[in-house]
Tab-separated table of C-alpha atoms in Angstrom:
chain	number	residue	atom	x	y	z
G	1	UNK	CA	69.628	74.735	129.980
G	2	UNK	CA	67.464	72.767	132.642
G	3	UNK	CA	69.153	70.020	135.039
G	4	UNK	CA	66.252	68.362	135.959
G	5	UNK	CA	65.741	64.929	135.094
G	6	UNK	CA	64.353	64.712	131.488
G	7	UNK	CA	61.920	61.611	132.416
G	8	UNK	CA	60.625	63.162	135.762
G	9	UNK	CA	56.989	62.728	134.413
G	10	UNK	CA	57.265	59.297	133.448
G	11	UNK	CA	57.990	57.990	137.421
G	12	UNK	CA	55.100	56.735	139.577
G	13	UNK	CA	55.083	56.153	143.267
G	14	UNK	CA	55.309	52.821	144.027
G	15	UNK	CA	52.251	51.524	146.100
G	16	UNK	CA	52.296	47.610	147.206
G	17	UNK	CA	49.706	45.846	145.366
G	18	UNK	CA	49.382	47.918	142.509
G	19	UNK	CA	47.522	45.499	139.823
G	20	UNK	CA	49.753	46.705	137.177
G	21	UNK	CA	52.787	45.455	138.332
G	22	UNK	CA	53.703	41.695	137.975
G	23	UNK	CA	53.737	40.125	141.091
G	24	UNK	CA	57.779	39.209	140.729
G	25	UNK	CA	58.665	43.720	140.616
G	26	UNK	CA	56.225	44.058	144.065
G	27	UNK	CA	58.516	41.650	145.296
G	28	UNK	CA	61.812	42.731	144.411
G	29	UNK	CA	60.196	46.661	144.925
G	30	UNK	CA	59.060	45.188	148.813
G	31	UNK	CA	62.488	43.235	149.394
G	32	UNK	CA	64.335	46.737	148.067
G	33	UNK	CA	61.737	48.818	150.436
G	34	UNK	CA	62.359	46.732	154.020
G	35	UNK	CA	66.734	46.753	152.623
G	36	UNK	CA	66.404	50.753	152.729
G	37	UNK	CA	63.978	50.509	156.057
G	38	UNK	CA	67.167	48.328	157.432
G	39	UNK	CA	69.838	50.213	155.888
G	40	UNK	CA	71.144	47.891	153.680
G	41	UNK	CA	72.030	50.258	150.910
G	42	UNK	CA	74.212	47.240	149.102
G	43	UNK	CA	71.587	45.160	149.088
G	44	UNK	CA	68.706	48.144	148.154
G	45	UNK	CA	71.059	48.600	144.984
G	46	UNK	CA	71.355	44.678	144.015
G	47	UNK	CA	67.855	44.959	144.319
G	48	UNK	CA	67.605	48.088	142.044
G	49	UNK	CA	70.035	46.205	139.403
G	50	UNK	CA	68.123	43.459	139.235
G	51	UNK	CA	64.804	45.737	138.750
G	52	UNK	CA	66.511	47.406	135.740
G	53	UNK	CA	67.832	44.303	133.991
G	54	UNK	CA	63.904	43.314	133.651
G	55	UNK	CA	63.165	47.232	132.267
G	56	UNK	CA	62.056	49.322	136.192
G	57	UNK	CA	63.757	52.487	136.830
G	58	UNK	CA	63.761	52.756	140.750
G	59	UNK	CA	64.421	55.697	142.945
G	60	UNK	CA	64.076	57.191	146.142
G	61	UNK	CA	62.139	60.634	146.589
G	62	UNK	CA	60.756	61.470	149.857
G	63	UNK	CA	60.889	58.545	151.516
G	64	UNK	CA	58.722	56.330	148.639
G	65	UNK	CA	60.070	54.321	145.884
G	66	UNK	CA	59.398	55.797	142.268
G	67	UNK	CA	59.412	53.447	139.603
G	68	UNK	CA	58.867	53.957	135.641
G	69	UNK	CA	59.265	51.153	132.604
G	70	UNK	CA	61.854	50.992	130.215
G	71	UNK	CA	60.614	51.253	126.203
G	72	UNK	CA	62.561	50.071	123.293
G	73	UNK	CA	62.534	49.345	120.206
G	74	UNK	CA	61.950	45.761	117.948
G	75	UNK	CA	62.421	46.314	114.237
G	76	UNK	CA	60.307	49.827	113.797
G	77	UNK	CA	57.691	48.937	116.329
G	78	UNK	CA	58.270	50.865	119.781
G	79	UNK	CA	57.663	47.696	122.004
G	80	UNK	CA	56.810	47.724	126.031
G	81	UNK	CA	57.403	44.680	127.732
G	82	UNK	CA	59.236	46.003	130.689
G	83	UNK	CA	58.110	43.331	133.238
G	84	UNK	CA	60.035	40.543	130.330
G	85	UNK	CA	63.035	40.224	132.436
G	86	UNK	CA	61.383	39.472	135.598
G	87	UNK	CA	58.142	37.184	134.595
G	88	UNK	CA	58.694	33.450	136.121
G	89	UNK	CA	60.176	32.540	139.436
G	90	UNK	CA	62.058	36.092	140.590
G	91	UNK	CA	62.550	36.013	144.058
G	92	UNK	CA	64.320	38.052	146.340
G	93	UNK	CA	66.891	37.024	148.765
């Protein structure tokens, strides 16, 4: 029986800028980054709550943010609309 984490392939490193992330996840991804940089580990998990309630997985592997989107389903179509939750006026504190 393996231990490893079941969605390891879906993760991607997280590189600022990336065109396929809303603008309102880079922020919230950057704010998270420079709370970890400051070690601010309260505020890096706010930051990681607030990623998941809009559908991003965050975590930490060697020393870079991984992040992967949440899919669920709508009636019986599988839907992705991860970034939902955070399109609009998110801004970090």
């Amino acid at each position: 029986m393996g231990t490893g984490d079941p969605r390891e392939g879906q993760y991607a490193t997280w590189v600022e800028g990336d065109p396929e992330l809303p603008e309102a996840v880079q922020a919230l991804l950057a704010a998270r980054r420079r709370a970890g940089e400051d070690k601010r580990r309260c505020r890096a998990e706010e930051l990681a709550g607030q990623l998941a309630g809009g559908g991003v997985v965050v975590r930490d592997r060697r020393g870079t943010q991984q992040v992967r989107r949440l899919n669920w389903h709508v009636g019986s179509q599988l839907r992705n609309e991860p970034w939902k939750a955070l399109r609009g006026d998110a801004r970090p504190q």
